Coordinates of C-alpha atoms and ligand atoms in Angstrom, one line a residue:
Chain A
M1 CA 18.4 94.4 -109.9
S2 CA 20.0 96.8 -112.3
F3 CA 19.7 100.6 -112.7
N4 CA 19.4 102.5 -115.9
F5 CA 18.9 106.2 -116.4
N6 CA 15.7 107.0 -118.3
D7 CA 15.8 108.5 -121.8
D8 CA 15.3 112.0 -120.6
N9 CA 18.2 111.7 -118.2
L10 CA 20.4 110.0 -120.8
E11 CA 19.8 113.0 -123.1
K12 CA 20.8 115.4 -120.2
I13 CA 23.9 113.3 -119.5
E14 CA 25.1 113.8 -123.1
L15 CA 24.5 117.5 -122.8
L16 CA 26.5 117.6 -119.5
K17 CA 29.4 115.6 -121.0
S18 CA 29.9 118.4 -123.6
K19 CA 30.1 121.0 -120.8
Y20 CA 32.9 119.6 -118.8
P21 CA 36.5 118.7 -119.7
K22 CA 36.4 115.4 -117.8
V23 CA 33.6 112.9 -117.3
Q24 CA 34.5 112.6 -113.6
A25 CA 32.9 116.1 -113.2
L26 CA 29.5 114.5 -113.8
S27 CA 29.5 112.6 -110.4
L28 CA 27.4 115.1 -108.5
P29 CA 24.8 115.8 -111.2
L30 CA 24.4 112.1 -111.9
L31 CA 23.9 111.3 -108.2
W32 CA 21.1 113.9 -108.2
M33 CA 19.5 112.5 -111.3
A34 CA 19.6 109.0 -109.8
Q35 CA 18.0 110.3 -106.6
Y36 CA 15.2 112.1 -108.4
Q37 CA 14.6 109.1 -110.7
D38 CA 14.3 106.5 -107.9
G39 CA 13.7 108.6 -104.8
F40 CA 17.0 107.3 -103.4
I41 CA 20.4 106.2 -104.7
S42 CA 20.9 102.5 -104.9
L43 CA 24.2 100.7 -105.1
E44 CA 23.2 99.7 -108.7
A45 CA 22.8 103.4 -109.5
I46 CA 26.3 104.1 -108.1
Q47 CA 27.7 101.3 -110.2
E48 CA 26.1 102.8 -113.3
I49 CA 27.4 106.3 -112.5
A50 CA 30.9 105.0 -111.9
K51 CA 30.7 103.4 -115.4
I52 CA 29.6 106.6 -117.0
C53 CA 32.2 108.6 -115.1
E54 CA 35.0 106.1 -115.9
T55 CA 36.0 105.9 -112.3
P56 CA 36.1 103.2 -109.6
M57 CA 32.8 102.6 -107.8
M58 CA 34.4 103.7 -104.5
E59 CA 34.9 107.2 -105.8
I60 CA 31.2 107.7 -106.4
Y61 CA 30.2 105.8 -103.3
K62 CA 32.3 108.1 -101.0
V63 CA 30.9 111.2 -102.6
S64 CA 27.4 109.9 -102.0
T65 CA 28.1 109.3 -98.3
F66 CA 29.8 112.7 -97.9
Y67 CA 26.7 114.8 -98.6
S68 CA 23.8 114.3 -96.2
M69 CA 21.3 115.3 -98.8
F70 CA 21.9 112.1 -100.8
N71 CA 19.7 109.3 -99.6
L72 CA 21.2 105.8 -99.9
Q73 CA 18.2 104.1 -98.4
K74 CA 14.7 104.0 -99.8
L75 CA 12.6 106.7 -98.1
G76 CA 8.9 106.9 -97.2
K77 CA 6.5 108.7 -99.6
Y78 CA 6.8 111.7 -97.4
H79 CA 10.3 112.7 -96.1
I80 CA 10.1 114.8 -93.0
Q81 CA 13.2 116.9 -92.5
L82 CA 12.9 118.7 -89.2
C83 CA 15.4 121.5 -88.6
K84 CA 17.5 120.9 -85.4
T85 CA 19.6 124.0 -85.5
L86 CA 19.7 126.9 -83.0
S87 CA 16.7 129.0 -83.8
C88 CA 14.4 126.1 -84.2
K89 CA 15.8 124.5 -81.1
L90 CA 15.1 127.6 -79.1
C91 CA 11.6 127.8 -80.5
N92 CA 10.8 124.4 -79.2
K93 CA 11.5 122.0 -82.1
D94 CA 12.1 119.3 -79.4
D95 CA 8.4 119.2 -78.5
V96 CA 7.5 119.2 -82.2
L97 CA 9.8 116.2 -82.7
K98 CA 8.2 114.4 -79.7
S99 CA 4.8 115.0 -81.2
I100 CA 5.9 113.6 -84.6
Q101 CA 7.4 110.5 -82.9
N102 CA 4.2 109.9 -80.9
E103 CA 2.0 110.3 -83.9
L104 CA 4.0 108.1 -86.3
N105 CA 5.6 105.8 -83.7
I106 CA 9.1 106.0 -85.3
Q107 CA 12.5 107.4 -84.2
V108 CA 14.8 109.7 -86.2
G109 CA 16.2 107.9 -89.1
E110 CA 13.3 105.4 -89.4
S111 CA 10.4 105.0 -91.7
T112 CA 6.8 104.0 -90.9
S113 CA 5.9 100.4 -91.7
D114 CA 3.4 101.5 -94.3
G115 CA 6.2 103.2 -96.1
L116 CA 4.4 106.6 -95.9
F117 CA 6.8 108.6 -93.7
T118 CA 10.5 108.9 -93.1
L119 CA 11.8 111.1 -90.2
S120 CA 15.1 112.9 -90.4
Q121 CA 16.6 115.9 -88.6
V122 CA 18.7 118.4 -90.6
E123 CA 20.8 121.5 -90.1
C124 CA 19.4 125.0 -90.5
L125 CA 16.9 125.3 -93.4
G126 CA 17.5 129.0 -93.7
S127 CA 14.1 130.0 -92.5
C128 CA 15.0 130.9 -88.9
G129 CA 12.5 133.7 -88.9
T130 CA 9.6 131.2 -89.0
S131 CA 11.1 128.5 -86.8
P132 CA 10.5 125.7 -86.0
V133 CA 10.6 124.6 -89.6
M134 CA 10.2 121.3 -91.4
Q135 CA 10.8 120.5 -95.0
L136 CA 8.3 117.9 -96.2
N137 CA 9.6 116.6 -99.6
E138 CA 9.9 120.0 -101.4
T139 CA 7.6 122.0 -99.2
Y140 CA 8.4 124.1 -96.1
Y141 CA 6.0 124.0 -93.1
E142 CA 6.7 126.9 -90.8
N143 CA 5.9 128.2 -87.3
L144 CA 5.2 124.6 -86.2
T145 CA 3.6 123.7 -82.9
P146 CA 3.2 120.2 -81.3
I147 CA -0.4 120.5 -82.3
S148 CA -0.2 121.9 -85.8
I149 CA 2.2 119.2 -86.8
V150 CA -0.2 116.5 -85.9
E151 CA -2.9 118.1 -88.0
I152 CA -0.5 118.3 -91.0
L153 CA 0.5 114.6 -90.6
K154 CA -3.1 113.4 -90.2
A155 CA -4.1 115.2 -93.4
L156 CA -1.4 113.3 -95.3
K157 CA -2.4 109.8 -94.0
Chain B
M1 CA 69.3 119.4 -111.0
S2 CA 71.3 121.9 -108.9
L3 CA 72.1 121.4 -105.3
V4 CA 71.1 123.9 -102.6
T5 CA 72.1 124.4 -99.0
V6 CA 69.5 124.2 -96.3
N7 CA 70.1 125.0 -92.7
I8 CA 68.3 122.7 -90.3
D9 CA 68.6 123.1 -86.5
D10 CA 71.7 125.2 -87.1
K11 CA 73.5 122.7 -89.2
S12 CA 73.8 122.9 -93.0
Y13 CA 72.7 120.1 -95.4
E14 CA 72.8 119.8 -99.1
A15 CA 69.8 118.8 -101.1
K16 CA 68.5 118.8 -104.6
E17 CA 66.7 121.9 -105.5
N18 CA 62.9 121.5 -105.2
S19 CA 63.1 118.2 -103.4
L20 CA 60.8 117.6 -100.5
L21 CA 61.9 118.9 -97.1
I22 CA 60.5 115.8 -95.4
D23 CA 62.7 113.5 -97.5
L24 CA 65.7 115.5 -96.4
L25 CA 64.8 115.2 -92.8
I26 CA 64.1 111.4 -93.1
L27 CA 67.4 110.9 -95.0
H28 CA 69.5 112.5 -92.3
D29 CA 67.5 110.9 -89.4
I30 CA 66.3 114.2 -88.1
K31 CA 63.3 113.4 -86.0
V32 CA 60.1 114.4 -87.7
P33 CA 56.7 112.7 -86.9
Y34 CA 54.4 111.8 -89.8
F35 CA 51.5 109.6 -90.5
C36 CA 50.3 110.4 -94.0
Y37 CA 53.5 110.9 -95.9
H38 CA 55.1 107.9 -97.4
E39 CA 57.9 107.7 -99.9
S40 CA 56.1 105.4 -102.2
L41 CA 52.7 107.2 -101.9
G42 CA 53.8 110.8 -101.9
A43 CA 52.5 113.7 -99.8
D44 CA 48.8 114.1 -98.9
G45 CA 49.2 116.8 -96.2
N46 CA 46.3 115.6 -94.1
C47 CA 47.8 114.5 -90.8
R48 CA 49.6 117.8 -90.0
M49 CA 52.1 116.0 -87.8
C50 CA 55.2 117.0 -89.8
M51 CA 55.2 120.6 -88.8
V52 CA 58.4 122.6 -88.7
E53 CA 59.3 126.2 -88.3
I54 CA 60.7 127.9 -91.4
E55 CA 62.4 131.3 -91.0
G56 CA 60.4 134.1 -92.6
K57 CA 57.1 132.2 -92.4
K58 CA 54.6 133.3 -89.9
R59 CA 53.1 129.9 -89.0
P60 CA 54.6 126.4 -88.7
Q61 CA 54.6 124.6 -92.1
I62 CA 54.2 121.0 -93.0
A63 CA 57.5 119.5 -94.2
C64 CA 55.9 117.0 -96.5
D65 CA 54.5 119.8 -98.7
T66 CA 57.6 122.1 -98.5
F67 CA 60.1 122.2 -101.3
V68 CA 63.6 123.1 -100.3
S69 CA 65.2 126.2 -101.6
D70 CA 68.7 127.7 -101.2
G71 CA 69.4 129.4 -97.8
M72 CA 66.2 128.0 -96.2
S73 CA 66.5 127.9 -92.4
I74 CA 64.5 125.4 -90.5
Q75 CA 63.8 124.6 -86.9
T76 CA 62.5 121.1 -86.1
A77 CA 62.8 120.9 -82.4
S78 CA 61.9 124.3 -81.0
E79 CA 59.6 124.7 -78.1
K80 CA 56.9 126.1 -80.4
I81 CA 57.1 123.1 -82.7
S82 CA 57.0 120.7 -79.8
S83 CA 53.8 122.3 -78.5
V84 CA 52.2 122.3 -81.9
R85 CA 52.9 118.6 -82.3
K86 CA 51.6 117.9 -78.9
R87 CA 48.3 119.7 -79.7
I88 CA 47.9 117.9 -83.0
L89 CA 48.5 114.6 -81.4
E90 CA 45.9 115.4 -78.8
L91 CA 43.4 116.0 -81.5
E92 CA 44.4 112.8 -83.2
L93 CA 43.8 110.9 -80.0
I94 CA 40.4 112.4 -79.1
N95 CA 38.5 109.4 -80.4
H96 CA 41.3 106.9 -80.3
P97 CA 40.5 103.9 -78.0
V98 CA 44.0 103.6 -76.6
D99 CA 43.6 99.8 -76.4
C100 CA 47.4 99.2 -76.9
P101 CA 47.4 96.2 -74.6
I102 CA 45.3 94.2 -77.0
C103 CA 46.6 95.8 -80.2
D104 CA 48.9 93.9 -82.6
Q105 CA 50.6 97.1 -83.7
A106 CA 51.8 97.9 -80.2
G107 CA 55.6 98.2 -80.3
E108 CA 55.7 99.3 -83.9
C109 CA 52.9 101.9 -83.7
K110 CA 53.6 105.5 -84.8
L111 CA 50.9 106.9 -82.5
Q112 CA 52.5 105.2 -79.5
D113 CA 56.0 106.4 -80.5
Y114 CA 54.9 110.0 -81.1
Y115 CA 52.9 110.1 -77.9
M116 CA 56.1 109.1 -76.0
D117 CA 58.1 111.7 -78.0
F118 CA 55.8 114.6 -78.1
G119 CA 52.6 113.9 -76.2
L120 CA 52.7 113.0 -72.6
Y121 CA 49.8 115.3 -71.7
D122 CA 46.9 114.6 -69.4
S123 CA 43.9 113.7 -71.6
N124 CA 41.0 116.2 -71.6
I125 CA 38.7 113.5 -72.9
D126 CA 36.5 111.3 -70.8
M127 CA 36.7 107.7 -72.2
K128 CA 32.9 107.5 -72.2
E129 CA 32.5 110.5 -74.5
K130 CA 34.6 109.0 -77.3
V131 CA 32.9 108.2 -80.6
H132 CA 32.8 104.4 -80.9
N133 CA 33.1 102.5 -84.1
K134 CA 33.4 98.9 -85.4
K135 CA 36.5 97.1 -84.3
H136 CA 36.9 94.1 -86.5
I137 CA 35.8 94.4 -90.0
A138 CA 37.1 91.7 -92.4
L139 CA 38.0 93.8 -95.4
G140 CA 39.0 90.8 -97.5
S141 CA 42.5 89.4 -98.4
S142 CA 43.2 88.6 -94.7
V143 CA 43.1 92.3 -93.7
I144 CA 41.1 93.3 -90.6
L145 CA 40.0 96.9 -90.0
D146 CA 39.6 98.5 -86.6
R147 CA 37.9 101.9 -87.3
E148 CA 38.4 103.2 -83.8
R149 CA 42.2 103.1 -84.2
C150 CA 42.3 104.7 -87.6
V151 CA 44.0 108.1 -87.9
L152 CA 42.6 108.7 -91.4
C153 CA 46.0 109.2 -93.0
T154 CA 44.6 107.6 -96.2
R155 CA 47.8 105.7 -96.9
C156 CA 45.7 102.5 -97.5
V157 CA 43.3 104.4 -99.8
R158 CA 46.1 105.9 -101.8
F159 CA 47.8 102.4 -102.1
T160 CA 44.6 100.9 -103.7
S161 CA 43.9 104.0 -105.8
N162 CA 47.4 105.0 -107.0
I163 CA 49.6 101.8 -106.8
T164 CA 47.4 98.8 -107.4
K165 CA 44.8 101.0 -109.2
S166 CA 42.1 98.6 -107.9
G167 CA 40.4 101.4 -105.9
E168 CA 38.7 99.2 -103.3
L169 CA 39.2 101.5 -100.3
G170 CA 38.0 105.0 -99.5
V171 CA 37.0 107.4 -96.8
I172 CA 33.2 107.5 -96.4
N173 CA 31.0 109.9 -94.5
R174 CA 32.6 113.0 -92.8
G175 CA 33.5 114.7 -89.6
D176 CA 33.3 112.3 -86.6
K177 CA 31.7 109.7 -88.7
A178 CA 34.4 109.6 -91.4
C179 CA 35.9 106.1 -91.7
I180 CA 37.7 103.7 -94.1
S181 CA 35.4 101.4 -96.0
T182 CA 34.9 99.3 -99.1
V183 CA 31.8 99.7 -101.2
P184 CA 29.1 97.6 -99.3
G185 CA 29.2 94.0 -100.4
M186 CA 32.6 94.4 -102.0
K187 CA 36.0 93.2 -100.7
L188 CA 39.5 94.4 -100.6
D189 CA 40.8 92.0 -103.3
N190 CA 44.0 92.3 -105.2
P191 CA 47.3 90.3 -105.1
Y192 CA 49.1 93.0 -103.2
A193 CA 46.4 93.9 -100.7
M194 CA 48.2 93.0 -97.5
N195 CA 50.8 95.8 -98.1
V196 CA 48.2 98.1 -96.5
V197 CA 48.9 96.4 -93.2
D198 CA 52.5 97.6 -93.3
L199 CA 51.5 101.0 -94.6
C200 CA 49.0 101.6 -91.8
P201 CA 51.0 103.6 -89.2
V202 CA 48.7 102.4 -86.4
G203 CA 46.8 99.3 -85.5
A204 CA 43.8 100.0 -87.7
L205 CA 44.8 97.5 -90.3
T206 CA 46.1 94.2 -89.1
S207 CA 46.7 90.9 -90.8
K208 CA 44.5 88.0 -89.9
E209 CA 47.5 85.7 -90.2
F210 CA 49.5 87.6 -87.6
R211 CA 46.8 88.8 -85.2
F212 CA 47.5 87.9 -81.6
A213 CA 50.3 85.5 -82.7
Q214 CA 53.3 87.4 -81.2
R215 CA 54.3 90.6 -79.6
V216 CA 56.5 92.3 -82.1
W217 CA 59.3 93.1 -79.6
F218 CA 59.9 89.3 -79.3
L219 CA 60.5 88.9 -83.0
K220 CA 63.9 88.8 -84.6
S221 CA 64.0 90.1 -88.1
T222 CA 66.4 88.4 -90.5
P223 CA 67.0 90.0 -94.0
S224 CA 66.3 87.6 -96.8
I225 CA 65.1 87.2 -100.3
C226 CA 61.6 85.9 -101.2
H227 CA 61.8 82.6 -103.1
G228 CA 58.3 82.9 -104.5
C229 CA 59.3 84.0 -108.0
S230 CA 62.3 85.2 -109.9
T231 CA 61.8 88.9 -109.0
G232 CA 63.6 88.2 -105.7
C233 CA 61.8 90.8 -103.5
N234 CA 63.7 91.8 -100.4
I235 CA 62.1 90.7 -97.3
F236 CA 62.4 90.4 -93.5
I237 CA 61.7 87.0 -92.0
D238 CA 60.3 87.7 -88.6
H239 CA 60.7 84.8 -86.3
N240 CA 60.9 83.9 -82.6
Q241 CA 61.9 80.9 -80.6
E242 CA 59.7 80.6 -77.5
K243 CA 60.9 78.7 -74.5
Y244 CA 60.9 74.9 -75.1
K245 CA 59.6 75.4 -78.6
E246 CA 61.1 75.4 -82.1
D247 CA 62.2 78.6 -83.8
K248 CA 59.1 79.7 -85.8
I249 CA 58.4 82.2 -88.6
Y250 CA 55.5 84.4 -87.8
R251 CA 55.4 86.7 -90.8
I252 CA 57.3 88.0 -93.8
R253 CA 57.5 91.7 -94.4
P254 CA 58.9 93.7 -97.3
R255 CA 62.4 95.2 -96.9
K256 CA 63.0 98.4 -98.9
N257 CA 65.0 98.0 -102.0
R258 CA 64.4 100.7 -104.6
E259 CA 66.1 98.6 -107.4
V260 CA 63.9 95.6 -106.8
N261 CA 60.6 95.8 -104.9
G262 CA 60.5 99.3 -103.5
D263 CA 58.5 99.1 -100.3
F264 CA 56.2 96.3 -101.3
I265 CA 55.8 92.5 -101.8
C266 CA 52.9 90.4 -103.1
D267 CA 50.6 88.5 -100.9
Y268 CA 51.7 85.2 -102.3
G269 CA 55.3 85.9 -101.2
R270 CA 54.1 87.3 -97.9
L271 CA 52.3 84.1 -97.0
S272 CA 54.9 81.7 -98.4
Y273 CA 56.4 81.3 -94.9
K274 CA 53.7 78.8 -94.1
N275 CA 55.0 76.3 -96.6
L276 CA 58.5 76.7 -95.1
Q277 CA 57.3 75.1 -91.9
E278 CA 54.7 72.6 -93.0
N279 CA 55.2 69.0 -93.9
R280 CA 59.0 69.2 -93.7
Q281 CA 61.4 66.4 -94.2
Q282 CA 63.5 66.0 -91.1
E283 CA 65.0 62.5 -91.3
L284 CA 67.3 60.6 -93.6
L285 CA 65.4 57.6 -95.0
N286 CA 66.6 54.5 -96.8
K287 CA 63.6 52.6 -98.2
S288 CA 61.5 54.3 -95.6
N289 CA 63.8 53.4 -92.6
V290 CA 65.5 56.1 -90.7
I291 CA 69.3 55.9 -91.1
S292 CA 72.2 57.8 -89.7
Y293 CA 74.1 60.5 -91.6
E294 CA 77.1 58.3 -92.1
D295 CA 75.1 55.4 -93.4
A296 CA 73.3 57.7 -95.7
L297 CA 76.5 58.9 -97.2
L298 CA 77.8 55.3 -97.6
E299 CA 74.5 54.3 -99.3
L300 CA 74.7 57.2 -101.6
N301 CA 78.3 56.4 -102.5
S302 CA 77.6 52.8 -103.3
K303 CA 74.6 53.8 -105.4
I304 CA 76.8 56.2 -107.4
S305 CA 79.7 53.7 -107.9
G306 CA 77.3 51.0 -109.0
S307 CA 75.6 53.1 -111.7
K308 CA 76.6 54.1 -115.2
N309 CA 74.0 56.5 -116.6
I310 CA 73.5 59.0 -113.8
V311 CA 71.1 62.1 -114.1
I312 CA 71.1 64.9 -111.6
L313 CA 68.1 67.2 -111.3
V314 CA 68.6 70.6 -109.7
D315 CA 66.0 73.0 -108.4
A316 CA 66.1 76.5 -109.6
N317 CA 65.5 77.8 -106.1
L318 CA 68.8 76.7 -104.6
Y319 CA 71.5 79.2 -103.8
N320 CA 74.3 79.9 -106.2
E321 CA 76.7 78.1 -103.7
D322 CA 74.6 74.9 -103.9
I323 CA 74.3 75.0 -107.7
A324 CA 78.1 75.5 -108.0
A325 CA 78.7 72.6 -105.6
I326 CA 76.2 70.4 -107.5
S327 CA 77.7 71.3 -110.8
N328 CA 81.2 70.3 -109.6
F329 CA 79.9 67.1 -108.2
S330 CA 78.1 66.2 -111.3
Q331 CA 81.3 66.7 -113.4
K332 CA 83.2 64.6 -111.0
I333 CA 80.9 61.6 -111.2
G334 CA 80.2 62.1 -114.9
A335 CA 76.5 62.7 -114.5
K336 CA 74.2 64.6 -116.7
L337 CA 72.9 67.8 -115.0
V338 CA 69.5 69.2 -115.8
C339 CA 66.9 71.6 -114.6
P340 CA 63.6 71.4 -116.6
T341 CA 62.1 74.9 -116.1
E342 CA 58.7 74.6 -117.6
C343 CA 57.3 73.5 -114.2
Y344 CA 58.1 76.9 -112.8
F345 CA 56.4 78.8 -115.6
D346 CA 53.0 80.2 -114.8
D347 CA 51.8 83.2 -116.8
S348 CA 48.7 83.5 -114.7
F349 CA 50.9 84.4 -111.8
G350 CA 53.1 87.1 -113.4
D351 CA 51.9 90.6 -113.9
D352 CA 53.4 93.9 -115.0
W353 CA 54.5 95.0 -111.5
L354 CA 56.4 92.7 -109.1
K355 CA 55.2 89.2 -109.8
S356 CA 57.1 87.3 -112.5
D357 CA 56.1 84.4 -114.7
Y358 CA 58.7 82.1 -113.3
K359 CA 58.0 80.9 -109.8
C360 CA 61.6 80.2 -108.7
A361 CA 64.2 82.4 -107.2
N362 CA 67.4 81.5 -109.0
L363 CA 66.6 80.8 -112.7
Q364 CA 69.5 83.1 -113.7
A365 CA 72.0 80.8 -112.0
I366 CA 70.7 77.9 -114.0
K367 CA 71.3 79.9 -117.1
N368 CA 74.7 81.1 -116.0
Y369 CA 75.9 77.5 -115.3
K370 CA 74.5 76.5 -118.7
I371 CA 72.4 73.8 -117.1
D372 CA 70.0 72.2 -119.6
S373 CA 66.5 73.3 -119.1
L374 CA 65.0 70.7 -121.4
F375 CA 65.5 67.0 -120.7
S376 CA 64.4 64.0 -122.6
S377 CA 66.2 60.7 -122.7
D378 CA 65.4 57.4 -124.5
Q379 CA 68.2 55.8 -122.5
Q380 CA 67.3 54.0 -119.3
I381 CA 68.5 56.1 -116.3
D382 CA 70.4 54.0 -113.8
L383 CA 70.5 56.5 -111.0
L384 CA 68.5 59.7 -110.6
I385 CA 69.7 62.2 -108.0
N386 CA 67.3 65.0 -107.3
F387 CA 68.2 68.2 -105.5
N388 CA 64.7 69.3 -104.6
H389 CA 63.4 69.8 -108.2
P390 CA 59.6 69.7 -108.2
S391 CA 59.4 67.4 -111.3
F392 CA 61.2 64.5 -109.8
S393 CA 58.2 62.1 -110.0
K394 CA 58.0 62.6 -113.8
F395 CA 61.2 60.7 -114.4
S396 CA 61.7 57.0 -114.1
S397 CA 65.0 55.4 -113.1
K398 CA 66.3 52.1 -111.8
Q399 CA 67.5 53.7 -108.6
S400 CA 66.7 57.1 -107.1
V401 CA 68.1 59.5 -104.4
E402 CA 66.3 62.7 -103.4
F403 CA 67.6 65.6 -101.4
S404 CA 64.4 67.1 -100.2
T405 CA 63.1 69.9 -98.0
H406 CA 59.5 68.5 -97.9
K407 CA 58.0 65.1 -97.1
G408 CA 56.4 62.9 -99.7
S409 CA 59.4 61.7 -101.7
S410 CA 59.2 58.4 -103.5
A411 CA 62.9 57.9 -103.8
E412 CA 64.7 55.0 -102.2
L413 CA 67.2 57.2 -100.4
V414 CA 65.7 60.4 -99.0
L415 CA 68.1 63.0 -97.6
A416 CA 66.6 66.0 -95.7
I417 CA 68.0 69.4 -96.6
P418 CA 67.2 72.9 -95.1
A419 CA 64.8 75.3 -96.7
Y420 CA 66.2 78.7 -97.8
S421 CA 65.3 80.3 -94.6
E422 CA 67.5 77.9 -92.6
Y423 CA 70.9 78.6 -94.2
S424 CA 72.4 81.5 -96.1
G425 CA 73.4 82.1 -99.7
T426 CA 72.9 84.2 -102.8
T427 CA 70.4 84.1 -105.6
I428 CA 70.3 86.1 -108.9
N429 CA 67.0 87.7 -109.8
D430 CA 65.6 88.2 -113.3
A431 CA 67.2 91.6 -113.6
N432 CA 70.5 90.0 -113.0
I433 CA 70.9 91.4 -109.5
E434 CA 72.8 89.1 -107.1
Q435 CA 71.2 89.1 -103.6
Y436 CA 72.1 87.6 -100.3
S437 CA 69.8 85.8 -97.9
Q438 CA 70.8 85.4 -94.3
K439 CA 70.0 82.4 -92.2
A440 CA 66.9 83.0 -90.1
I441 CA 66.1 79.6 -88.5
T442 CA 68.6 77.2 -87.0
T443 CA 68.3 73.5 -88.0
D444 CA 70.3 70.3 -87.5
V445 CA 69.8 69.2 -91.0
A446 CA 73.0 69.3 -93.2
T447 CA 73.1 71.6 -96.2
I448 CA 73.8 70.3 -99.8
S449 CA 77.4 71.6 -99.6
E450 CA 78.0 69.8 -96.4
Y451 CA 76.6 66.5 -97.8
L452 CA 78.7 66.8 -100.9
S453 CA 81.9 67.6 -99.1
D454 CA 81.4 64.8 -96.6
L455 CA 80.6 62.5 -99.5
S456 CA 83.9 63.2 -101.1
K457 CA 85.6 62.1 -97.8
V458 CA 83.6 58.8 -97.8
A459 CA 84.4 58.2 -101.4
L460 CA 88.2 58.3 -100.9
Ligands
SF4_1 S1 43.3 102.4 -91.8 FE1 45.5 102.9 -91.3 S2 46.4 103.4 -93.3 FE2 44.2 103.5 -93.6 S3 43.6 105.6 -93.2 FE3 43.4 104.5 -91.3 S4 45.3 104.8 -90.2 FE4 45.7 105.3 -92.4
SF4_2 S1 56.7 89.2 -106.4 FE1 57.8 87.2 -106.4 S2 59.6 87.6 -105.2 FE2 58.2 89.3 -104.8 S3 57.1 88.7 -103.0 FE3 55.9 88.0 -104.7 S4 56.5 85.9 -105.0 FE4 58.1 86.9 -103.7
FES3 S1 17.6 127.1 -87.3 FE1 15.9 126.1 -88.2 S2 15.7 127.1 -90.1 FE2 17.5 128.1 -89.3
FES4 S1 53.1 113.9 -93.1 FE1 52.9 116.0 -93.6 S2 50.8 116.4 -93.2 FE2 51.0 114.2 -92.8

């Protein structure tokens, strides 16, 4: 398997190159691009980025593991990121989590066998006023209850 | 560069302006604990163990990132510093497994040493609460990683990124999960990789070849010179004679020499001790029958006196003292002395760092004694005497004698000689530096000089 940036991205890369004094500065933007293009960052993508950034593959790999928002594994179509920080925890996110686990039959960090859902827990999503909160792909779902979450998931199936 | 005076623990020292404080402390044997600093790798400032008090500075400072200036006043052993070091060590040990009884590094581990020097606290951590991690990951190149023991000093990472520039290792993840790794599916793979084992201050990186072989406090370290190539890296031969067993070499380690090899050696040289103890010639053989030392000398003498056209082959790995003795001997018996050198040449071995194209330790001596490095003869050779030269089998002669370290000789008369680790002598490396190797291993086998001087007694 090999990875190539699509034409749109290649154009963007050229533009970025002209903005920074060193190509190594492109590591983070290129990791984002790869993730948006494939849904996750494959080792092949890391290899390609290392080539463009003229740096050993390890340099890109370690950056990709440092940030939790980079996904190195293929994710389900819907990525559930449930907030686990203080406000959400106090407002009963634990029961919401149990409800998700029951409904989908997966643990945190796993994907459903049909490839539809991946379940993660994340730090504060910055929406404490409406906790508990989950981010589903790019959308926030707020004021969750163990019942409302099941309805949301059912609608997606 | 101008010199400045620095006051350390109420004594004054001179140092070059803008040199590193930690170098000054190390130079004068002033106790300072450190994990991440290394003379060949530079400062990284991540371990925080090297804290000292500097007059006029509010907080303790790290010595590895402090440049000396005139009149600086430093305390390295105050109560405050001791307690700072104790606390840092305690943090370092939070997730450390403390499995010293089964760790190869025990006895030469910085963490152990510093704990005895500065730690000695009661742990606040319950063993069950420690973060566990993988304990034997084969990184490649015979290096095994134990992630639980790692103190994340990044010496190994900086070695692969700054010195070999092969960039195989890195710190991945972060926080409690941070650990050393290669890229998945890739290996630590370069001709100097095993230096990370010496660089690692703790038992996180160990050598597959040395794992569980010996406790380091039983080993004797003998200073010597690697005979792998003509660079002549300075080494320690670590060996031990267990009860009722032969003295055995367990590992070779680099010995610091700024002029030659710095702090490092190549993996080929490091592992060359195996060949020193395998398949060794121990007996004296005449037509495959074991004979005594005296009979061997008589046989050699009669061969020499019965031959006219004698050729002597000499190995470019022998010590200067051997080559001198052989050169004298060859003049005395009127023999032709040669050392064909093309068999040592291997440009796939050499590189632009330590490894040289010539895989022999004393080429320079062959040149100094003006010994022919090319040999061809249309004349029939009556007697060929080989002093361990590898190309012996390429020559044909009526009669042959071989002084040999290793088995497999086809000569009629085979005389065992010691390997370089089994006696002492000097070699000259390709930068023309003369270096001395001490005797590490004891053997009963006679040296070339002994053979030749005893032979002259027989010949009288
Ligand atoms: S493996 Fe050893 S050298 Fe490498 S970071 Fe860990 S402690 Fe340091
Ligand atoms: S570079 Fe040559 S002398 Fe140095 S360790 Fe390697 S083989 Fe031995
Ligand atoms: S704690 Fe959940 S959004 Fe802030
Ligand atoms: S040696 Fe100074 S911080 Fe590690």
